Amino acid sequence: MGPQAVRFGILGCSSVARRRSIPALLAQPGAALAAVASRDPEKAKAIAAELGCAATGYDELLTRDDVDAVYLPLPTALHVPWGLKVLAAGKHLLLEKPSATSADGARQLVRAAADRGLVLRENFTFPHHAQHATVARLLAEGRLGQLRSFSGAFCFPPLPATDIRYDAALGGGSLLDAGVYPIRAAQLLLGDDLTVAGSSLRVDGRTGVDVAGHALLVSAAGVLADVKFGFEHTYGASYTLWGSTARLTVDRAFTPPATWQPVLRIEEQDHTEEHVLPAGDQWSAAIASFTTAVAAGHHAGHPAEAAGLRSMVRTMELVEDVMRAATRVAA
Ligand SMILES: NC(=O)c1ccc[n+]([C@@H]2O[C@H](COP(=O)([O-])OP(=O)(O)OC[C@H]3O[C@@H](n4cnc5c(N)ncnc54)[C@H](OP(=O)(O)O)[C@@H]3O)[C@@H](O)[C@H]2O)c1
Protein backbone atom coordinates (compact mmCIF):
# COMPACT_ATOMS: atom_id res chain seq x y z
CA MET A 1 0.00 0.00 0.00
CA GLY A 2 1.41 3.41 -0.99
CA PRO A 3 1.00 6.64 1.01
CA GLN A 4 -1.76 7.97 -1.27
CA ALA A 5 -3.50 4.60 -1.66
CA VAL A 6 -7.19 4.62 -2.58
CA ARG A 7 -9.04 3.07 0.36
CA PHE A 8 -11.64 0.55 -0.79
CA GLY A 9 -14.78 -0.82 0.76
CA ILE A 10 -16.20 -4.03 -0.70
CA LEU A 11 -20.00 -4.02 -1.00
CA GLY A 12 -20.97 -7.71 -0.91
CA CYS A 13 -18.62 -10.60 -0.16
CA SER A 14 -19.17 -12.24 -3.53
CA SER A 15 -17.36 -15.10 -5.19
CA VAL A 16 -15.60 -12.92 -7.77
CA ALA A 17 -14.57 -10.45 -5.05
CA ARG A 18 -12.95 -13.18 -3.02
CA ARG A 19 -11.37 -15.10 -5.90
CA ARG A 20 -10.20 -12.22 -8.08
CA SER A 21 -10.72 -8.61 -7.09
CA ILE A 22 -9.67 -8.63 -3.42
CA PRO A 23 -6.36 -10.49 -4.09
CA ALA A 24 -5.63 -8.07 -6.97
CA LEU A 25 -6.49 -5.09 -4.78
CA LEU A 26 -4.32 -6.26 -1.87
CA ALA A 27 -1.35 -6.68 -4.22
CA GLN A 28 -1.75 -3.17 -5.62
CA PRO A 29 0.42 -0.36 -4.17
CA GLY A 30 -2.21 2.23 -5.17
CA ALA A 31 -4.99 0.46 -3.25
CA ALA A 32 -5.84 -0.42 0.34
CA LEU A 33 -8.70 -2.45 1.78
CA ALA A 34 -10.57 -0.58 4.53
CA ALA A 35 -13.71 -2.67 5.04
CA VAL A 36 -15.87 -5.48 3.71
CA ALA A 37 -19.66 -5.41 3.91
CA SER A 38 -22.05 -8.31 3.88
CA ARG A 39 -25.76 -8.83 4.54
CA ASP A 40 -24.59 -11.44 7.05
CA PRO A 41 -22.57 -9.85 9.92
CA GLU A 42 -20.89 -13.16 10.80
CA LYS A 43 -19.71 -13.64 7.20
CA ALA A 44 -18.37 -10.06 7.10
CA LYS A 45 -16.55 -10.57 10.41
CA ALA A 46 -14.92 -13.82 9.32
CA ILE A 47 -13.72 -12.37 6.00
CA ALA A 48 -12.58 -9.12 7.62
CA ALA A 49 -10.55 -11.05 10.19
CA GLU A 50 -8.89 -13.04 7.40
CA LEU A 51 -8.08 -9.87 5.43
CA GLY A 52 -7.23 -7.55 8.32
CA CYS A 53 -9.90 -4.91 7.65
CA ALA A 54 -13.17 -3.73 9.21
CA ALA A 55 -16.49 -5.59 8.90
CA THR A 56 -19.70 -3.66 8.21
CA GLY A 57 -23.19 -3.82 6.79
CA TYR A 58 -23.99 -2.36 3.35
CA ASP A 59 -25.43 1.00 4.48
CA GLU A 60 -22.78 1.49 7.17
CA LEU A 61 -20.01 0.98 4.60
CA LEU A 62 -21.19 4.06 2.72
CA THR A 63 -20.92 6.32 5.77
CA ARG A 64 -17.32 5.38 6.61
CA ASP A 65 -14.75 8.18 6.39
CA ASP A 66 -11.95 5.68 5.71
CA VAL A 67 -13.58 4.51 2.44
CA ASP A 68 -12.73 6.51 -0.71
CA ALA A 69 -14.03 4.03 -3.26
CA VAL A 70 -16.45 1.12 -3.33
CA TYR A 71 -16.02 -2.08 -5.30
CA LEU A 72 -19.52 -3.39 -6.00
CA PRO A 73 -19.88 -7.07 -7.01
CA LEU A 74 -23.58 -7.54 -6.21
CA PRO A 75 -26.01 -9.48 -8.45
CA THR A 76 -26.48 -7.51 -11.66
CA ALA A 77 -30.01 -6.20 -10.91
CA LEU A 78 -28.63 -4.51 -7.77
CA HIS A 79 -25.84 -2.63 -9.59
CA VAL A 80 -27.89 0.49 -10.34
CA PRO A 81 -29.78 0.89 -7.03
CA TRP A 82 -26.66 0.29 -4.91
CA GLY A 83 -24.36 2.06 -7.37
CA LEU A 84 -26.52 5.20 -7.09
CA LYS A 85 -26.32 4.99 -3.27
CA VAL A 86 -22.52 4.65 -3.42
CA LEU A 87 -22.23 7.72 -5.65
CA ALA A 88 -24.73 9.71 -3.53
CA ALA A 89 -22.47 8.94 -0.55
CA GLY A 90 -19.57 10.60 -2.42
CA LYS A 91 -17.53 7.43 -3.04
CA HIS A 92 -15.84 6.51 -6.32
CA LEU A 93 -17.36 3.37 -7.83
CA LEU A 94 -15.72 0.30 -9.34
CA LEU A 95 -18.77 -1.61 -10.51
CA GLU A 96 -18.85 -5.20 -11.66
CA LYS A 97 -19.98 -5.92 -15.20
CA PRO A 98 -22.51 -5.55 -16.67
CA SER A 99 -23.16 -2.04 -15.35
CA ALA A 100 -26.93 -2.47 -15.30
CA THR A 101 -29.83 -4.48 -16.68
CA SER A 102 -30.86 -1.61 -18.99
CA ALA A 103 -29.27 1.25 -20.92
CA ASP A 104 -31.28 3.73 -18.89
CA GLY A 105 -29.77 2.30 -15.69
CA ALA A 106 -26.26 2.70 -17.12
CA ARG A 107 -27.04 6.31 -18.11
CA GLN A 108 -28.33 7.10 -14.61
CA LEU A 109 -25.04 5.91 -13.13
CA VAL A 110 -22.98 8.02 -15.55
CA ARG A 111 -25.08 11.11 -14.78
CA ALA A 112 -24.82 10.58 -11.01
CA ALA A 113 -21.02 10.08 -11.15
CA ALA A 114 -20.56 13.16 -13.37
CA ASP A 115 -22.80 15.28 -11.11
CA ARG A 116 -20.81 14.26 -8.02
CA GLY A 117 -17.37 14.51 -9.70
CA LEU A 118 -16.58 10.83 -9.05
CA VAL A 119 -14.82 8.07 -10.98
CA LEU A 120 -17.14 5.36 -12.31
CA ARG A 121 -15.63 2.29 -13.93
CA GLU A 122 -17.28 -0.93 -15.06
CA ASN A 123 -14.98 -3.77 -14.09
CA PHE A 124 -14.59 -5.49 -17.47
CA THR A 125 -11.01 -6.63 -16.94
CA PHE A 126 -10.22 -8.20 -20.32
CA PRO A 127 -9.69 -4.86 -22.16
CA HIS A 128 -6.83 -4.25 -19.69
CA HIS A 129 -4.89 -7.25 -21.08
CA ALA A 130 -2.28 -6.05 -23.59
CA GLN A 131 -3.13 -8.89 -26.01
CA HIS A 132 -6.09 -6.91 -27.38
CA ALA A 133 -3.96 -3.81 -28.01
CA THR A 134 -1.61 -6.05 -30.03
CA VAL A 135 -4.59 -7.33 -32.03
CA ALA A 136 -5.80 -3.76 -32.63
CA ARG A 137 -2.33 -2.74 -33.81
CA LEU A 138 -2.06 -5.69 -36.25
CA LEU A 139 -5.50 -4.81 -37.57
CA ALA A 140 -4.60 -1.12 -38.02
CA GLU A 141 -1.37 -2.11 -39.80
CA GLY A 142 -3.40 -4.10 -42.33
CA ARG A 143 -1.96 -7.50 -41.30
CA LEU A 144 -5.34 -9.12 -42.10
CA GLY A 145 -6.01 -7.05 -45.24
CA GLN A 146 -9.52 -5.57 -45.23
CA LEU A 147 -11.45 -6.74 -42.16
CA ARG A 148 -14.60 -8.65 -43.16
CA SER A 149 -15.89 -10.20 -39.94
CA PHE A 150 -15.58 -10.66 -36.17
CA SER A 151 -16.75 -13.83 -34.46
CA GLY A 152 -16.64 -14.02 -30.65
CA ALA A 153 -17.88 -16.46 -28.03
CA PHE A 154 -18.00 -16.88 -24.27
CA CYS A 155 -19.57 -20.11 -23.04
CA PHE A 156 -19.14 -22.32 -19.99
CA PRO A 157 -20.76 -25.35 -18.34
CA PRO A 158 -23.92 -25.20 -16.19
CA LEU A 159 -23.66 -23.63 -12.72
CA PRO A 160 -25.27 -24.80 -9.45
CA ALA A 161 -29.07 -24.33 -9.60
CA THR A 162 -28.92 -21.70 -6.82
CA ASP A 163 -26.49 -19.44 -8.72
CA ILE A 164 -27.58 -15.78 -9.14
CA ARG A 165 -27.27 -16.27 -12.91
CA TYR A 166 -30.45 -18.43 -12.92
CA ASP A 167 -32.50 -15.79 -11.08
CA ALA A 168 -34.29 -13.43 -13.48
CA ALA A 169 -35.14 -10.98 -10.67
CA LEU A 170 -31.42 -10.61 -9.87
CA GLY A 171 -30.49 -9.90 -13.50
CA GLY A 172 -29.57 -13.46 -14.42
CA GLY A 173 -29.21 -14.95 -17.89
CA SER A 174 -26.37 -15.73 -20.23
CA LEU A 175 -26.70 -12.57 -22.36
CA LEU A 176 -26.17 -10.25 -19.38
CA ASP A 177 -23.54 -12.47 -17.80
CA ALA A 178 -21.53 -13.92 -20.71
CA GLY A 179 -22.85 -12.36 -23.94
CA VAL A 180 -21.66 -8.92 -22.87
CA TYR A 181 -18.03 -10.09 -23.25
CA PRO A 182 -17.99 -10.80 -26.99
CA ILE A 183 -20.28 -7.79 -27.52
CA ARG A 184 -17.79 -5.54 -25.70
CA ALA A 185 -14.89 -7.14 -27.63
CA ALA A 186 -16.68 -6.36 -30.91
CA GLN A 187 -17.11 -2.75 -29.71
CA LEU A 188 -13.42 -2.60 -28.81
CA LEU A 189 -12.21 -3.82 -32.20
CA LEU A 190 -14.94 -2.60 -34.60
CA GLY A 191 -16.13 0.53 -32.79
CA ASP A 192 -19.18 1.38 -30.68
CA ASP A 193 -21.39 2.12 -33.68
CA LEU A 194 -22.52 -1.48 -34.12
CA THR A 195 -26.14 -2.31 -34.79
CA VAL A 196 -28.00 -5.55 -34.09
CA ALA A 197 -29.23 -7.43 -37.17
CA GLY A 198 -30.77 -10.44 -35.40
CA SER A 199 -30.55 -12.77 -32.43
CA SER A 200 -31.82 -15.99 -30.82
CA LEU A 201 -32.04 -16.95 -27.17
CA ARG A 202 -32.52 -20.40 -25.62
CA VAL A 203 -34.75 -19.82 -22.60
CA ASP A 204 -35.03 -22.19 -19.64
CA GLY A 205 -38.73 -22.73 -18.86
CA ARG A 206 -38.09 -23.34 -15.15
CA THR A 207 -36.19 -20.14 -14.38
CA GLY A 208 -37.22 -17.93 -17.31
CA VAL A 209 -33.61 -16.89 -17.96
CA ASP A 210 -31.77 -17.32 -21.25
CA VAL A 211 -29.12 -20.02 -20.91
CA ALA A 212 -27.61 -19.56 -24.39
CA GLY A 213 -27.88 -17.35 -27.40
CA HIS A 214 -26.29 -15.71 -30.36
CA ALA A 215 -26.53 -12.36 -32.11
CA LEU A 216 -25.59 -10.88 -35.45
CA LEU A 217 -24.26 -7.34 -35.54
CA VAL A 218 -22.88 -5.06 -38.21
CA SER A 219 -20.45 -2.15 -37.86
CA ALA A 220 -20.84 1.29 -39.45
CA ALA A 221 -18.03 0.29 -41.84
CA GLY A 222 -19.97 -2.81 -42.91
CA VAL A 223 -17.93 -5.40 -40.96
CA LEU A 224 -20.16 -8.33 -39.93
CA ALA A 225 -20.01 -9.64 -36.37
CA ASP A 226 -21.51 -12.63 -34.61
CA VAL A 227 -21.42 -13.41 -30.91
CA LYS A 228 -22.29 -16.62 -29.04
CA PHE A 229 -22.80 -17.08 -25.33
CA GLY A 230 -24.16 -19.64 -22.91
CA PHE A 231 -24.12 -21.64 -19.69
CA GLU A 232 -24.60 -25.08 -21.27
CA HIS A 233 -21.38 -25.69 -23.15
CA THR A 234 -17.83 -26.77 -22.60
CA TYR A 235 -15.65 -23.77 -21.72
CA GLY A 236 -14.66 -21.41 -24.53
CA ALA A 237 -13.72 -17.72 -24.62
CA SER A 238 -12.32 -16.67 -27.96
CA TYR A 239 -12.65 -14.45 -30.99
CA THR A 240 -11.60 -14.54 -34.62
CA LEU A 241 -11.09 -11.58 -36.94
CA TRP A 242 -11.35 -12.59 -40.60
CA GLY A 243 -9.81 -10.31 -43.18
CA SER A 244 -9.35 -10.34 -46.94
CA THR A 245 -5.81 -11.80 -46.64
CA ALA A 246 -5.57 -13.45 -43.21
CA ARG A 247 -7.53 -14.64 -40.18
CA LEU A 248 -6.49 -13.98 -36.57
CA THR A 249 -7.71 -15.99 -33.58
CA VAL A 250 -7.37 -15.17 -29.87
CA ASP A 251 -8.07 -18.03 -27.48
CA ARG A 252 -8.67 -17.44 -23.73
CA ALA A 253 -9.69 -13.95 -24.80
CA PHE A 254 -11.74 -12.96 -21.75
CA THR A 255 -10.47 -14.78 -18.65
CA PRO A 256 -6.81 -15.71 -19.13
CA PRO A 257 -5.07 -16.57 -15.86
CA ALA A 258 -2.30 -14.07 -14.93
CA THR A 259 0.34 -16.67 -15.84
CA TRP A 260 -1.15 -17.51 -19.25
CA GLN A 261 0.98 -16.57 -22.25
CA PRO A 262 -1.53 -15.63 -24.95
CA VAL A 263 -1.08 -17.11 -28.41
CA LEU A 264 -2.33 -15.11 -31.41
CA ARG A 265 -2.79 -17.44 -34.37
CA ILE A 266 -2.66 -15.89 -37.84
CA GLU A 267 -3.75 -18.10 -40.72
CA GLU A 268 -3.18 -17.34 -44.39
CA GLN A 269 -3.70 -19.31 -47.60
CA ASP A 270 -0.27 -20.92 -47.49
CA HIS A 271 0.91 -20.72 -43.88
CA THR A 272 0.00 -20.30 -40.22
CA GLU A 273 2.00 -18.41 -37.64
CA GLU A 274 1.66 -18.13 -33.88
CA HIS A 275 2.69 -15.12 -31.83
CA VAL A 276 3.28 -15.94 -28.16
CA LEU A 277 2.69 -12.79 -26.10
CA PRO A 278 3.77 -11.97 -22.54
CA ALA A 279 1.46 -13.05 -19.73
CA GLY A 280 -0.58 -10.24 -18.17
CA ASP A 281 -2.66 -9.82 -15.01
CA GLN A 282 -5.80 -8.07 -16.23
CA TRP A 283 -7.34 -8.01 -12.73
CA SER A 284 -4.43 -6.03 -11.29
CA ALA A 285 -4.32 -3.83 -14.37
CA ALA A 286 -8.02 -2.97 -14.02
CA ILE A 287 -7.60 -1.99 -10.34
CA ALA A 288 -4.43 -0.02 -11.15
CA SER A 289 -6.21 1.85 -13.92
CA PHE A 290 -9.07 2.73 -11.55
CA THR A 291 -6.80 3.92 -8.71
CA THR A 292 -4.70 5.94 -11.18
CA ALA A 293 -7.85 7.69 -12.41
CA VAL A 294 -8.89 8.48 -8.81
CA ALA A 295 -5.41 9.70 -7.90
CA ALA A 296 -5.29 11.89 -11.03
CA GLY A 297 -8.52 13.59 -9.96
CA HIS A 298 -10.53 12.21 -12.87
CA HIS A 299 -14.30 11.88 -12.70
CA ALA A 300 -17.11 10.70 -14.96
CA GLY A 301 -17.24 14.08 -16.71
CA HIS A 302 -13.49 14.12 -17.44
CA PRO A 303 -12.55 13.70 -21.15
CA ALA A 304 -10.24 10.78 -20.26
CA GLU A 305 -13.22 8.81 -18.92
CA ALA A 306 -15.63 9.60 -21.78
CA ALA A 307 -14.83 6.74 -24.18
CA GLY A 308 -15.07 4.03 -21.50
CA LEU A 309 -18.40 5.31 -20.21
CA ARG A 310 -19.78 5.67 -23.75
CA SER A 311 -18.86 2.02 -24.42
CA MET A 312 -20.44 0.98 -21.11
CA VAL A 313 -23.79 2.58 -22.05
CA ARG A 314 -23.53 1.31 -25.65
CA THR A 315 -23.12 -2.28 -24.44
CA MET A 316 -26.43 -1.99 -22.61
CA GLU A 317 -28.13 -0.44 -25.66
CA LEU A 318 -26.89 -3.39 -27.74
CA VAL A 319 -28.05 -5.86 -25.05
CA GLU A 320 -31.52 -4.28 -25.20
CA ASP A 321 -31.52 -4.56 -29.01
CA VAL A 322 -30.44 -8.22 -28.80
CA MET A 323 -33.31 -8.90 -26.37
CA ARG A 324 -35.81 -7.05 -28.60
CA ALA A 325 -34.71 -8.82 -31.78
CA ALA A 326 -34.51 -12.31 -30.27
CA THR A 327 -36.28 -15.39 -31.55
CA ARG A 328 -36.81 -17.32 -28.31
CA VAL A 329 -36.73 -21.11 -28.21
CA ALA A 330 -37.10 -23.50 -25.26
CA ALA A 331 -33.82 -24.73 -23.82
N1 LIG B 1 -15.43 -9.03 -14.04
C1 LIG B 1 -15.54 -10.35 -14.06
O1 LIG B 1 -14.72 -11.05 -14.67
C2 LIG B 1 -16.64 -11.02 -13.28
C3 LIG B 1 -16.54 -12.37 -12.97
C4 LIG B 1 -17.58 -12.96 -12.24
C5 LIG B 1 -18.69 -12.19 -11.86
N2 LIG B 1 -18.75 -10.88 -12.21
C6 LIG B 1 -19.92 -10.06 -11.84
O2 LIG B 1 -19.90 -9.88 -10.43
C7 LIG B 1 -21.22 -9.89 -9.90
C8 LIG B 1 -21.30 -10.95 -8.79
O3 LIG B 1 -21.00 -12.22 -9.34
P1 LIG B 1 -20.52 -13.43 -8.40
O4 LIG B 1 -20.33 -14.62 -9.24
O5 LIG B 1 -19.38 -12.97 -7.56
O6 LIG B 1 -21.85 -13.60 -7.51
P2 LIG B 1 -22.06 -14.19 -6.04
O7 LIG B 1 -20.91 -15.00 -5.60
O8 LIG B 1 -23.42 -14.82 -6.03
O9 LIG B 1 -22.06 -12.89 -5.13
C9 LIG B 1 -23.06 -11.95 -5.10
C10 LIG B 1 -23.00 -11.31 -3.71
O10 LIG B 1 -23.98 -10.29 -3.64
C11 LIG B 1 -24.51 -10.21 -2.33
N3 LIG B 1 -25.99 -10.19 -2.44
C12 LIG B 1 -26.78 -9.15 -2.09
N4 LIG B 1 -28.05 -9.41 -2.31
C13 LIG B 1 -28.10 -10.66 -2.82
C14 LIG B 1 -29.16 -11.51 -3.22
N5 LIG B 1 -30.45 -11.11 -3.17
N6 LIG B 1 -28.86 -12.74 -3.65
C15 LIG B 1 -27.58 -13.15 -3.73
N7 LIG B 1 -26.52 -12.39 -3.36
C16 LIG B 1 -26.79 -11.15 -2.90
C17 LIG B 1 -23.99 -11.39 -1.54
O11 LIG B 1 -22.99 -10.90 -0.66
P3 LIG B 1 -23.22 -10.92 0.94
O12 LIG B 1 -23.84 -12.26 1.23
O13 LIG B 1 -21.84 -10.78 1.47
O14 LIG B 1 -24.12 -9.77 1.26
C18 LIG B 1 -23.34 -12.29 -2.58
O15 LIG B 1 -22.19 -12.93 -2.09
C19 LIG B 1 -22.15 -10.13 -11.08
O16 LIG B 1 -22.66 -8.89 -11.53
C20 LIG B 1 -21.25 -10.73 -12.16
O17 LIG B 1 -21.67 -10.41 -13.47
C21 LIG B 1 -17.75 -10.29 -12.90
Tab-separated table of N, CA and C and ligand atoms in Angstrom, residues 12-17 19 37-40 43 58 71 73-76 78-79 96-98 123-125 163-165 170 176-177 181 255 283, ligand 1:
chain	number	residue	atom	x	y	z
A	12	GLY	N	-20.522	-6.357	-0.579
A	12	GLY	CA	-20.970	-7.710	-0.913
A	12	GLY	C	-19.784	-8.647	-1.037
A	13	CYS	N	-19.754	-9.665	-0.165
A	13	CYS	CA	-18.616	-10.604	-0.162
A	13	CYS	C	-18.874	-11.700	-1.193
A	14	SER	N	-18.787	-11.338	-2.446
A	14	SER	CA	-19.165	-12.244	-3.530
A	14	SER	C	-18.012	-13.164	-3.911
A	15	SER	N	-18.359	-14.141	-4.715
A	15	SER	CA	-17.356	-15.100	-5.186
A	15	SER	C	-16.243	-14.406	-5.981
A	16	VAL	N	-16.631	-13.550	-6.935
A	16	VAL	CA	-15.596	-12.916	-7.770
A	16	VAL	C	-14.747	-11.952	-6.939
A	17	ALA	N	-15.349	-11.332	-5.933
A	17	ALA	CA	-14.575	-10.445	-5.053
A	17	ALA	C	-13.490	-11.246	-4.342
A	19	ARG	N	-12.313	-14.359	-5.045
A	19	ARG	CA	-11.368	-15.105	-5.898
A	19	ARG	C	-10.429	-14.188	-6.662
A	37	ALA	N	-18.276	-5.427	3.452
A	37	ALA	CA	-19.664	-5.405	3.907
A	37	ALA	C	-20.402	-6.626	3.401
A	38	SER	N	-21.217	-7.191	4.273
A	38	SER	CA	-22.053	-8.312	3.883
A	38	SER	C	-23.425	-8.122	4.493
A	39	ARG	N	-24.435	-8.819	3.903
A	39	ARG	CA	-25.762	-8.835	4.535
A	39	ARG	C	-25.690	-9.620	5.836
A	40	ASP	N	-24.725	-10.531	5.902
A	40	ASP	CA	-24.590	-11.436	7.046
A	40	ASP	C	-23.403	-10.972	7.903
A	43	LYS	N	-20.525	-13.447	8.417
A	43	LYS	CA	-19.709	-13.638	7.199
A	43	LYS	C	-18.738	-12.467	7.040
A	58	TYR	N	-24.047	-3.110	4.612
A	58	TYR	CA	-23.994	-2.364	3.355
A	58	TYR	C	-24.122	-0.846	3.594
A	71	TYR	N	-15.963	-1.040	-4.275
A	71	TYR	CA	-16.022	-2.081	-5.304
A	71	TYR	C	-17.334	-2.817	-5.089
A	73	PRO	N	-19.663	-5.827	-6.257
A	73	PRO	CA	-19.881	-7.067	-7.013
A	73	PRO	C	-21.193	-7.755	-6.644
A	74	LEU	N	-22.271	-6.973	-6.542
A	74	LEU	CA	-23.580	-7.542	-6.208
A	74	LEU	C	-24.196	-8.198	-7.449
A	75	PRO	N	-25.280	-8.981	-7.279
A	75	PRO	CA	-26.006	-9.482	-8.454
A	75	PRO	C	-26.368	-8.316	-9.371
A	76	THR	N	-26.407	-8.576	-10.653
A	76	THR	CA	-26.482	-7.506	-11.657
A	76	THR	C	-27.670	-6.555	-11.463
A	78	LEU	N	-28.850	-5.438	-8.897
A	78	LEU	CA	-28.627	-4.512	-7.770
A	78	LEU	C	-27.545	-3.489	-8.079
A	79	HIS	N	-26.938	-3.559	-9.271
A	79	HIS	CA	-25.843	-2.630	-9.593
A	79	HIS	C	-26.319	-1.181	-9.592
A	96	GLU	N	-19.001	-3.994	-10.838
A	96	GLU	CA	-18.854	-5.202	-11.663
A	96	GLU	C	-19.695	-5.112	-12.933
A	97	LYS	N	-19.267	-5.879	-13.926
A	97	LYS	CA	-19.980	-5.921	-15.198
A	97	LYS	C	-21.157	-6.862	-15.085
A	98	PRO	N	-22.217	-6.722	-15.865
A	98	PRO	CA	-22.511	-5.551	-16.670
A	98	PRO	C	-23.002	-4.429	-15.755
A	123	ASN	N	-16.159	-2.923	-14.246
A	123	ASN	CA	-14.983	-3.775	-14.093
A	123	ASN	C	-14.907	-4.910	-15.124
A	124	PHE	N	-14.989	-4.540	-16.423
A	124	PHE	CA	-14.589	-5.485	-17.466
A	124	PHE	C	-13.067	-5.498	-17.399
A	125	THR	N	-12.477	-6.620	-17.092
A	125	THR	CA	-11.014	-6.634	-16.940
A	125	THR	C	-10.295	-6.973	-18.244
A	163	ASP	N	-27.331	-20.571	-8.297
A	163	ASP	CA	-26.490	-19.442	-8.724
A	163	ASP	C	-27.358	-18.234	-9.122
A	164	ILE	N	-26.845	-17.029	-8.809
A	164	ILE	CA	-27.585	-15.785	-9.141
A	164	ILE	C	-27.887	-15.681	-10.637
A	165	ARG	N	-27.092	-16.375	-11.463
A	165	ARG	CA	-27.271	-16.269	-12.913
A	165	ARG	C	-28.542	-16.962	-13.409
A	170	LEU	N	-32.744	-11.149	-10.245
A	170	LEU	CA	-31.420	-10.611	-9.873
A	170	LEU	C	-30.603	-10.223	-11.103
A	176	LEU	N	-26.699	-11.268	-20.300
A	176	LEU	CA	-26.168	-10.249	-19.382
A	176	LEU	C	-24.867	-10.705	-18.725
A	177	ASP	N	-24.736	-12.015	-18.509
A	177	ASP	CA	-23.536	-12.469	-17.799
A	177	ASP	C	-22.358	-12.737	-18.740
A	181	TYR	N	-19.470	-10.054	-22.952
A	181	TYR	CA	-18.026	-10.091	-23.245
A	181	TYR	C	-17.743	-10.010	-24.748
A	255	THR	N	-10.843	-14.456	-20.036
A	255	THR	CA	-10.475	-14.776	-18.654
A	255	THR	C	-9.132	-15.497	-18.572
A	283	TRP	N	-6.636	-8.417	-13.952
A	283	TRP	CA	-7.345	-8.008	-12.733
A	283	TRP	C	-6.581	-6.897	-12.033
B	1	LIG	N1	-15.434	-9.027	-14.040
B	1	LIG	C1	-15.544	-10.346	-14.061
B	1	LIG	O1	-14.718	-11.050	-14.669
B	1	LIG	C2	-16.639	-11.020	-13.282
B	1	LIG	C3	-16.539	-12.374	-12.967
B	1	LIG	C4	-17.578	-12.956	-12.243
B	1	LIG	C5	-18.687	-12.191	-11.865
B	1	LIG	N2	-18.751	-10.885	-12.213
B	1	LIG	C6	-19.919	-10.063	-11.838
B	1	LIG	O2	-19.905	-9.880	-10.433
B	1	LIG	C7	-21.219	-9.889	-9.897
B	1	LIG	C8	-21.295	-10.945	-8.793
B	1	LIG	O3	-21.004	-12.222	-9.343
B	1	LIG	P1	-20.522	-13.430	-8.395
B	1	LIG	O4	-20.329	-14.616	-9.235
B	1	LIG	O5	-19.383	-12.966	-7.561
B	1	LIG	O6	-21.852	-13.604	-7.512
B	1	LIG	P2	-22.064	-14.192	-6.043
B	1	LIG	O7	-20.907	-15.002	-5.605
B	1	LIG	O8	-23.424	-14.817	-6.032
B	1	LIG	O9	-22.063	-12.893	-5.131
B	1	LIG	C9	-23.057	-11.947	-5.104
B	1	LIG	C10	-23.005	-11.307	-3.709
B	1	LIG	O10	-23.979	-10.294	-3.644
B	1	LIG	C11	-24.510	-10.214	-2.335
B	1	LIG	N3	-25.988	-10.192	-2.442
B	1	LIG	C12	-26.778	-9.146	-2.089
B	1	LIG	N4	-28.048	-9.413	-2.314
B	1	LIG	C13	-28.097	-10.665	-2.819
B	1	LIG	C14	-29.161	-11.506	-3.218
B	1	LIG	N5	-30.448	-11.110	-3.166
B	1	LIG	N6	-28.858	-12.745	-3.654
B	1	LIG	C15	-27.584	-13.153	-3.732
B	1	LIG	N7	-26.517	-12.392	-3.360
B	1	LIG	C16	-26.786	-11.153	-2.895
B	1	LIG	C17	-23.992	-11.394	-1.541
B	1	LIG	O11	-22.994	-10.898	-0.655
B	1	LIG	P3	-23.219	-10.915	0.936
B	1	LIG	O12	-23.842	-12.258	1.228
B	1	LIG	O13	-21.845	-10.785	1.467
B	1	LIG	O14	-24.119	-9.775	1.263
B	1	LIG	C18	-23.345	-12.292	-2.579
B	1	LIG	O15	-22.194	-12.930	-2.093
B	1	LIG	C19	-22.155	-10.126	-11.082
B	1	LIG	O16	-22.662	-8.890	-11.528
B	1	LIG	C20	-21.252	-10.726	-12.157
B	1	LIG	O17	-21.667	-10.412	-13.468
B	1	LIG	C21	-17.752	-10.291	-12.897
